[in-house]
Amino acid sequence: MSTESLAAALARAGSPVELLRNLAFPPSTFPVRPEFTNWRSEQRSWLETCALLDQSHHMTDLFIEGPDALRLLSDLAVNTFSNFGVGRAKQFVAVAPDGHLVGDAILFHLEEELFDLVGHPMVIDWVTFHVERGGYDVEVERDDNSIVRRSGPPRFYRYELQGPTAPALMEAVLGTAVPEVRFFSMTEFTVAGRRVHGLRHGMAGQPGFELFGPWEDGEAVLDALLRAGEDHGLVRVGSKAYSTANLGSGWVPAPLPAVFGDDPLLAEYREWLPVTSVGSLGGSLDSPDIADYYLTPYDVGYGKTVKFDHDFVGREALERLAEAAPPRTKVTLVWDAEDVTAAVGSLYRPGPGAKYIEMPKARYATHHEDVVLKDGRPVGISLDCGYLANEREMVSLATVDTALAEPGTEVVVVWGERPVSAKPAVEDHVQVEIRATVAPCPYDARDTYRSR
């Protein structure tokens, strides 16, 4: 793997957009079994019975321990830490000095001075960089995902149980009533004689838990869940269906990190960061200005997460953004079935046809940004798209002009790249316009999902 820094790669490529659009990186994959049955049935399980999703392999853990751990995290996150005691978790959101997103992850407060930050590498790298710059009395241990890890298993197993029968399944596993636990709070269970951490979580508006513990206990815990699940419709979910779970719950998985600005802190970061950690850029948005691809916390629904009760990187910029009404709002776009069918059908006629729409997740770059049009004018960005078997619809998460965020508004998504980039997953194709209708976000759980 190349150790070239992002700064060196940028100097060679000439611009961030030119570099990222043509990175020879394959699309992100989940290093677990693609399907246990078929991805359509597996998608339906989290709404109809109970889904078991193995989260052990595709995320990176950063364990942060020491007397300055909380100060470090507070200095880098837009979140408040005023009531963040042991046994709690939260979505950790970090921004650059200009207020645009670096990324997000889930932060677990495991012990008084011990935290586990879990997510894609964007935020993990950002926090690690600040640790290595010095000034914090902490020790960190990084456990990369199973694609990157050089040897051995993960430190923790992670199993997510989601769906209407999840509470009954947990009662069967525990042999007693499931304790009442607040959303995004943790408790402890005993499963198969092993101590298990349980995070009260919800996906697609359904009850459930994320269960985790030492890797060596994982097989015994999994066996107990599978045995109990036989009476509760438990379905194991593979990577194809799992990759679409964010579409219903409304989480944008990989916003482009806003690390290309002129701030001296960012220049230092680009010297530190390997180019292999950045990820590719894809989609029909083709501005030469990398800033046009940036997102703010308000663009993707994190406005309630931002709290100005502490100092953090990017605070002043976010305060200025907060003074004005958010220019864009996160929505779900429901793609027109006839237009999607026509795009897929073009592959069966003399070409080139439309860019291949992979099922169920149509992702061909790490950071995906398609132009959204209204009456031929750009009004937003479509960020992540795929097929939901429960609704029998192709949808995407998007951020659009707030004035157009009303459900029922008709827009157009431009699908495909022009010019065609050098990314391995991009073939010769033509751009097509696909009509779409604005819908609420989250979508699968639009009536019941707890707001983030």
C-alpha positions as semicolon CSV with decimal commas, in nm:
position;residue;x (nm);y (nm);z (nm)
1;M;0,000;0,000;0,000
2;S;0,130;0,344;-0,093
3;T;0,259;0,566;0,189
4;E;0,240;0,880;-0,027
5;S;0,090;1,167;0,167
6;L;-0,224;1,344;0,054
7;A;-0,018;1,662;0,017
8;A;0,228;1,492;-0,219
9;A;-0,051;1,334;-0,422
10;L;-0,223;1,672;-0,457
11;A;0,098;1,831;-0,579
12;R;0,126;1,559;-0,843
13;A;-0,240;1,571;-0,954
14;G;-0,277;1,948;-0,956
15;S;-0,617;1,972;-0,785
16;P;-0,822;1,783;-0,527
17;V;-1,105;1,715;-0,771
18;E;-0,872;1,576;-1,038
19;L;-0,702;1,354;-0,779
20;L;-1,015;1,215;-0,612
21;R;-1,222;1,161;-0,926
22;N;-0,951;0,939;-1,074
23;L;-0,822;0,749;-0,771
24;A;-0,774;0,386;-0,866
25;F;-0,952;0,261;-0,555
26;P;-1,235;0,008;-0,573
27;P;-1,571;0,091;-0,413
28;S;-1,606;0,023;-0,042
29;T;-1,710;-0,331;0,043
30;F;-1,822;-0,502;0,363
31;P;-1,589;-0,794;0,442
32;V;-1,867;-1,033;0,543
33;R;-2,067;-1,291;0,351
34;P;-2,257;-1,116;0,065
35;E;-2,584;-1,304;0,119
36;F;-2,704;-1,574;0,355
37;T;-3,027;-1,624;0,160
38;N;-3,095;-1,336;-0,079
39;W;-3,068;-0,965;-0,017
40;R;-3,440;-0,898;-0,083
41;S;-3,555;-1,130;0,194
42;E;-3,276;-1,009;0,418
43;Q;-3,387;-0,646;0,372
44;R;-3,743;-0,738;0,463
45;S;-3,635;-0,904;0,787
46;W;-3,567;-0,583;0,978
47;L;-3,923;-0,470;0,920
48;E;-4,105;-0,804;0,941
49;T;-3,923;-1,024;1,196
50;C;-3,566;-0,978;1,319
51;A;-3,240;-0,915;1,137
52;L;-2,898;-1,015;1,264
53;L;-2,627;-0,797;1,114
54;D;-2,261;-0,872;1,175
55;Q;-2,082;-0,540;1,231
56;S;-1,756;-0,697;1,345
57;H;-1,549;-0,644;1,032
58;H;-1,627;-0,328;0,836
59;M;-1,572;-0,047;1,086
60;T;-1,256;0,089;1,250
61;D;-1,227;0,117;1,630
62;L;-1,014;0,376;1,805
63;F;-0,981;0,310;2,177
64;I;-0,889;0,629;2,363
65;E;-0,783;0,608;2,728
66;G;-0,643;0,857;2,973
67;P;-0,720;1,162;3,186
68;D;-0,743;1,389;2,878
69;A;-0,961;1,158;2,668
70;L;-1,280;1,353;2,728
71;R;-1,105;1,687;2,663
72;L;-0,965;1,558;2,335
73;L;-1,305;1,445;2,213
74;S;-1,475;1,764;2,327
75;D;-1,214;1,974;2,145
76;L;-1,292;1,798;1,815
77;A;-1,668;1,735;1,825
78;V;-1,966;1,960;1,771
79;N;-2,150;1,753;2,032
80;T;-2,208;1,848;2,392
81;F;-2,039;1,631;2,656
82;S;-2,220;1,778;2,956
83;N;-2,419;1,461;3,031
84;F;-2,207;1,200;2,859
85;G;-2,146;0,954;3,140
86;V;-2,021;0,598;3,140
87;G;-2,266;0,366;2,968
88;R;-2,376;0,619;2,707
89;A;-2,311;0,643;2,334
90;K;-2,359;0,920;2,080
91;Q;-2,302;1,009;1,720
92;F;-1,971;1,198;1,723
93;V;-1,958;1,470;1,454
94;A;-1,639;1,656;1,363
95;V;-1,591;1,955;1,135
96;A;-1,296;2,136;0,979
97;P;-1,202;2,492;1,079
98;D;-1,441;2,628;0,813
99;G;-1,736;2,440;0,965
100;H;-1,771;2,175;0,693
101;L;-1,789;1,808;0,779
102;V;-1,487;1,591;0,834
103;G;-1,715;1,300;0,919
104;D;-1,897;1,117;1,195
105;A;-1,871;0,802;1,403
106;I;-2,031;0,639;1,706
107;L;-1,862;0,712;2,039
108;F;-1,901;0,468;2,329
109;H;-1,814;0,574;2,684
110;L;-1,698;0,239;2,823
111;E;-1,523;0,338;3,146
112;E;-1,445;0,663;3,328
113;E;-1,139;0,737;3,113
114;L;-1,196;0,489;2,831
115;F;-1,382;0,556;2,506
116;D;-1,430;0,360;2,184
117;L;-1,480;0,561;1,864
118;V;-1,628;0,339;1,593
119;G;-1,679;0,427;1,229
120;H;-1,527;0,486;0,888
121;P;-1,161;0,601;0,893
122;M;-1,232;0,969;0,814
123;V;-1,300;1,074;1,173
124;I;-1,067;0,810;1,319
125;D;-0,778;0,961;1,122
126;W;-0,873;1,315;1,227
127;V;-0,872;1,225;1,598
128;T;-0,550;1,023;1,568
129;F;-0,378;1,318;1,400
130;H;-0,466;1,545;1,692
131;V;-0,343;1,287;1,941
132;E;-0,008;1,263;1,762
133;R;0,025;1,643;1,747
134;G;0,053;1,626;2,126
135;G;-0,100;1,813;2,415
136;Y;-0,325;1,534;2,539
137;D;-0,247;1,280;2,810
138;V;-0,405;0,984;2,636
139;E;-0,311;0,651;2,487
140;V;-0,483;0,519;2,176
141;E;-0,518;0,175;2,023
142;R;-0,644;0,149;1,668
143;D;-0,818;-0,163;1,540
144;D;-0,865;-0,125;1,166
145;N;-1,141;-0,303;0,979
146;S;-1,085;-0,654;0,852
147;I;-0,986;-0,538;0,503
148;V;-0,702;-0,324;0,634
149;R;-0,597;-0,516;0,948
150;R;-0,265;-0,686;0,886
151;S;-0,333;-0,997;1,096
152;G;-0,563;-1,147;1,355
153;P;-0,931;-1,094;1,431
154;P;-1,101;-0,775;1,552
155;R;-1,075;-0,684;1,918
156;F;-1,457;-0,685;1,951
157;Y;-1,738;-0,876;1,787
158;R;-2,047;-0,666;1,712
159;Y;-2,390;-0,809;1,634
160;E;-2,692;-0,594;1,568
161;L;-3,043;-0,730;1,630
162;Q;-3,318;-0,520;1,473
163;G;-3,684;-0,582;1,405
164;P;-4,024;-0,626;1,570
165;T;-3,940;-0,968;1,717
166;A;-3,602;-0,855;1,859
167;P;-3,735;-0,794;2,215
168;A;-3,892;-1,140;2,233
169;L;-3,576;-1,297;2,094
170;M;-3,366;-1,120;2,357
171;E;-3,599;-1,242;2,632
172;A;-3,553;-1,597;2,507
173;V;-3,174;-1,558;2,506
174;L;-3,163;-1,399;2,852
175;G;-3,432;-1,614;3,012
176;T;-3,581;-1,302;3,167
177;A;-3,735;-0,969;3,073
178;V;-3,516;-0,731;2,877
179;P;-3,420;-0,437;3,100
180;E;-3,553;-0,094;3,012
181;V;-3,272;0,100;2,846
182;R;-3,293;0,449;2,700
183;F;-3,212;0,506;2,333
184;F;-2,834;0,512;2,279
185;S;-2,765;0,399;2,634
186;M;-2,585;0,080;2,726
187;T;-2,647;-0,206;2,962
188;E;-2,489;-0,544;3,027
189;F;-2,629;-0,890;2,960
190;T;-2,513;-1,242;3,022
191;V;-2,542;-1,454;2,709
192;A;-2,408;-1,810;2,697
193;G;-2,220;-1,736;3,017
194;R;-2,042;-1,441;2,859
195;R;-2,062;-1,077;2,964
196;V;-2,212;-0,878;2,676
197;H;-2,240;-0,501;2,629
198;G;-2,574;-0,396;2,482
199;L;-2,642;-0,061;2,315
200;R;-3,012;0,027;2,282
201;H;-3,036;0,118;1,920
202;G;-3,293;0,156;1,646
203;M;-3,275;0,104;1,273
204;A;-3,567;0,167;1,038
205;G;-3,788;0,252;1,335
206;Q;-3,765;-0,094;1,487
207;P;-3,649;-0,195;1,836
208;G;-3,316;-0,361;1,884
209;F;-2,973;-0,383;2,038
210;E;-2,615;-0,372;1,925
211;L;-2,433;-0,642;2,120
212;F;-2,056;-0,642;2,154
213;G;-1,775;-0,791;2,358
214;P;-1,434;-0,959;2,331
215;W;-1,381;-1,140;2,001
216;E;-1,312;-1,472;2,174
217;D;-1,669;-1,469;2,312
218;G;-1,829;-1,395;1,978
219;E;-1,891;-1,745;1,850
220;A;-2,066;-1,858;2,170
221;V;-2,285;-1,546;2,172
222;L;-2,371;-1,589;1,805
223;D;-2,468;-1,953;1,856
224;A;-2,701;-1,856;2,140
225;L;-2,867;-1,587;1,926
226;L;-2,914;-1,824;1,635
227;R;-3,069;-2,095;1,852
228;A;-3,313;-1,853;2,011
229;G;-3,382;-1,695;1,676
230;E;-3,527;-2,015;1,530
231;D;-3,855;-1,938;1,709
232;H;-3,858;-1,567;1,627
233;G;-3,792;-1,550;1,254
234;L;-3,428;-1,448;1,286
235;V;-3,263;-1,379;0,950
236;R;-2,889;-1,336;0,907
237;V;-2,814;-1,036;0,688
238;G;-2,522;-1,032;0,448
239;S;-2,321;-0,741;0,317
240;K;-2,546;-0,664;0,019
241;A;-2,858;-0,598;0,225
242;Y;-2,661;-0,449;0,514
243;S;-2,509;-0,187;0,283
244;T;-2,859;-0,048;0,218
245;A;-2,974;-0,018;0,580
246;N;-2,865;0,345;0,595
247;L;-3,105;0,441;0,314
248;G;-3,412;0,376;0,524
249;S;-3,273;0,524;0,845
250;G;-3,135;0,833;0,672
251;W;-2,766;0,814;0,764
252;V;-2,522;0,953;0,505
253;P;-2,228;0,711;0,535
254;A;-1,935;0,889;0,371
255;P;-1,948;1,267;0,326
256;L;-1,636;1,399;0,156
257;P;-1,398;1,517;0,433
258;A;-1,350;1,894;0,404
259;V;-0,972;1,883;0,450
260;F;-0,852;2,072;0,142
261;G;-0,880;2,431;0,268
262;D;-0,607;2,688;0,328
263;D;-0,606;2,671;0,707
264;P;-0,256;2,581;0,839
265;L;-0,407;2,300;1,046
266;L;-0,540;2,137;0,730
267;A;-0,210;2,180;0,546
268;E;-0,038;1,997;0,833
269;Y;-0,305;1,728;0,824
270;R;-0,259;1,668;0,450
271;E;0,114;1,616;0,507
272;W;0,030;1,359;0,776
273;L;-0,256;1,174;0,603
274;P;-0,181;0,896;0,350
275;V;-0,361;0,948;0,021
276;T;-0,498;0,595;0,054
277;S;-0,708;0,716;0,349
278;V;-0,906;0,972;0,152
279;G;-1,126;0,768;-0,083
280;S;-1,249;0,835;-0,433
281;L;-1,506;1,088;-0,552
282;G;-1,779;0,996;-0,798
283;G;-2,103;1,118;-0,948
284;S;-2,234;1,379;-1,187
285;L;-2,133;1,681;-0,980
286;D;-1,835;1,807;-1,179
287;S;-1,729;2,140;-1,032
288;P;-1,352;2,206;-1,042
289;D;-1,383;2,363;-0,693
290;I;-1,355;2,100;-0,421
291;A;-1,548;2,325;-0,181
292;D;-1,862;2,266;-0,390
293;Y;-1,856;1,903;-0,272
294;Y;-1,841;1,991;0,098
295;L;-2,133;1,943;0,335
296;T;-2,217;2,108;0,666
297;P;-2,377;1,935;0,965
298;Y;-2,698;2,122;0,878
299;D;-2,701;1,982;0,523
300;V;-2,731;1,623;0,648
301;G;-2,959;1,665;0,949
302;Y;-2,707;1,709;1,231
303;G;-2,824;2,056;1,331
304;K;-2,963;1,935;1,664
305;T;-2,627;1,773;1,738
306;V;-2,438;2,103;1,723
307;K;-2,400;2,257;2,070
308;F;-2,206;2,576;2,139
309;D;-2,150;2,501;2,508
310;H;-1,780;2,427;2,453
311;D;-1,490;2,525;2,230
312;F;-1,414;2,296;1,938
313;V;-1,245;2,306;1,598
314;G;-1,479;2,489;1,361
315;R;-1,699;2,648;1,626
316;E;-1,676;3,006;1,502
317;A;-1,760;2,904;1,146
318;L;-2,058;2,698;1,260
319;E;-2,185;2,985;1,472
320;R;-2,196;3,198;1,159
321;L;-2,379;2,923;0,970
322;A;-2,628;2,881;1,253
323;E;-2,729;3,247;1,237
324;A;-2,887;3,194;0,894
325;A;-3,162;2,953;0,795
326;P;-3,012;2,624;0,669
327;P;-2,980;2,657;0,290
328;R;-3,025;2,282;0,237
329;T;-3,226;2,005;0,402
330;K;-3,172;1,629;0,407
331;V;-3,444;1,437;0,221
332;T;-3,509;1,102;0,057
333;L;-3,549;1,102;-0,320
334;V;-3,770;0,831;-0,465
335;W;-3,651;0,764;-0,818
336;D;-3,903;0,730;-1,101
337;A;-3,949;0,360;-1,180
338;E;-3,986;0,414;-1,557
339;D;-3,666;0,622;-1,576
340;V;-3,470;0,370;-1,372
341;T;-3,603;0,088;-1,591
342;A;-3,502;0,276;-1,904
343;A;-3,150;0,333;-1,768
344;V;-3,109;-0,036;-1,686
345;G;-3,264;-0,133;-2,020
346;S;-3,006;0,073;-2,209
347;L;-2,751;-0,195;-2,120
348;Y;-2,938;-0,432;-2,354
349;R;-2,923;-0,202;-2,655
350;P;-2,629;-0,080;-2,868
351;G;-2,418;0,142;-2,645
352;P;-2,283;0,310;-2,467
353;G;-2,578;0,309;-2,230
354;A;-2,639;0,456;-1,888
355;K;-2,394;0,403;-1,603
356;Y;-2,456;0,057;-1,458
357;I;-2,694;0,073;-1,159
358;E;-2,577;-0,200;-0,927
359;M;-2,828;-0,368;-0,698
360;P;-2,901;-0,323;-0,421
361;K;-2,645;-0,044;-0,349
362;A;-2,548;0,161;-0,653
363;R;-2,220;0,296;-0,516
364;Y;-1,913;0,320;-0,738
365;A;-1,700;0,564;-0,536
366;T;-1,624;0,623;-0,170
367;H;-1,790;0,965;-0,178
368;H;-2,085;0,981;-0,415
369;E;-2,233;1,315;-0,525
370;D;-2,487;1,348;-0,808
371;V;-2,641;1,676;-0,922
372;V;-3,009;1,733;-0,841
373;L;-3,196;1,964;-1,080
374;K;-3,523;2,156;-1,067
375;D;-3,635;2,309;-1,397
376;G;-3,281;2,254;-1,526
377;R;-3,118;2,442;-1,237
378;P;-2,892;2,274;-0,974
379;V;-3,076;2,264;-0,639
380;G;-2,893;1,999;-0,439
381;I;-2,682;1,685;-0,421
382;S;-2,788;1,319;-0,424
383;L;-2,544;1,138;-0,193
384;D;-2,609;0,766;-0,164
385;C;-2,851;0,548;-0,357
386;G;-2,987;0,196;-0,366
387;Y;-3,290;-0,029;-0,387
388;L;-3,528;-0,098;-0,098
389;A;-3,715;-0,425;-0,139
390;N;-3,968;-0,331;0,129
391;E;-4,087;-0,036;-0,080
392;R;-3,983;-0,184;-0,418
393;E;-3,821;0,150;-0,496
394;M;-3,485;0,295;-0,589
395;V;-3,410;0,582;-0,350
396;S;-3,125;0,812;-0,260
397;L;-3,036;1,029;0,036
398;A;-2,996;1,389;-0,073
399;T;-2,958;1,742;0,051
400;V;-3,164;1,998;-0,142
401;D;-3,258;2,363;-0,124
402;T;-3,475;2,396;0,185
403;A;-3,753;2,563;-0,016
404;L;-3,781;2,243;-0,222
405;A;-3,774;1,994;0,065
406;E;-4,152;1,957;0,086
407;P;-4,261;1,595;0,023
408;G;-4,405;1,554;-0,323
409;T;-4,171;1,803;-0,492
410;E;-4,047;1,672;-0,827
411;V;-3,677;1,700;-0,915
412;V;-3,427;1,529;-1,148
413;V;-3,115;1,330;-1,054
414;V;-2,835;1,334;-1,312
415;W;-2,688;0,982;-1,316
416;G;-2,341;0,910;-1,452
417;E;-2,019;1,101;-1,502
418;R;-1,908;1,344;-1,770
419;P;-1,627;1,313;-1,854
420;V;-1,593;0,947;-1,763
421;S;-1,336;0,915;-1,485
422;A;-1,055;0,662;-1,447
423;K;-1,202;0,488;-1,142
424;P;-1,200;0,107;-1,188
425;A;-1,577;0,076;-1,133
426;V;-1,663;0,328;-1,406
427;E;-1,722;0,206;-1,759
428;D;-1,787;0,401;-2,079
429;H;-2,139;0,539;-2,047
430;V;-2,365;0,838;-2,109
431;Q;-2,533;1,056;-1,848
432;V;-2,907;1,020;-1,807
433;E;-3,166;1,220;-1,618
434;I;-3,386;1,032;-1,373
435;R;-3,694;1,198;-1,230
436;A;-3,739;1,174;-0,854
437;T;-3,989;1,279;-0,589
438;V;-3,892;1,432;-0,257
439;A;-3,995;1,221;0,043
440;P;-3,925;1,242;0,420
441;C;-3,595;1,134;0,571
442;P;-3,575;0,886;0,734
443;Y;-3,789;0,694;0,487
444;D;-3,835;0,330;0,594
445;A;-3,934;0,459;0,936
446;R;-4,092;0,789;0,847
447;D;-4,366;0,745;1,109
448;T;-4,174;0,592;1,395
449;Y;-3,799;0,652;1,376
450;R;-3,657;0,858;1,657
451;S;-3,519;1,185;1,522
452;R;-3,142;1,224;1,530
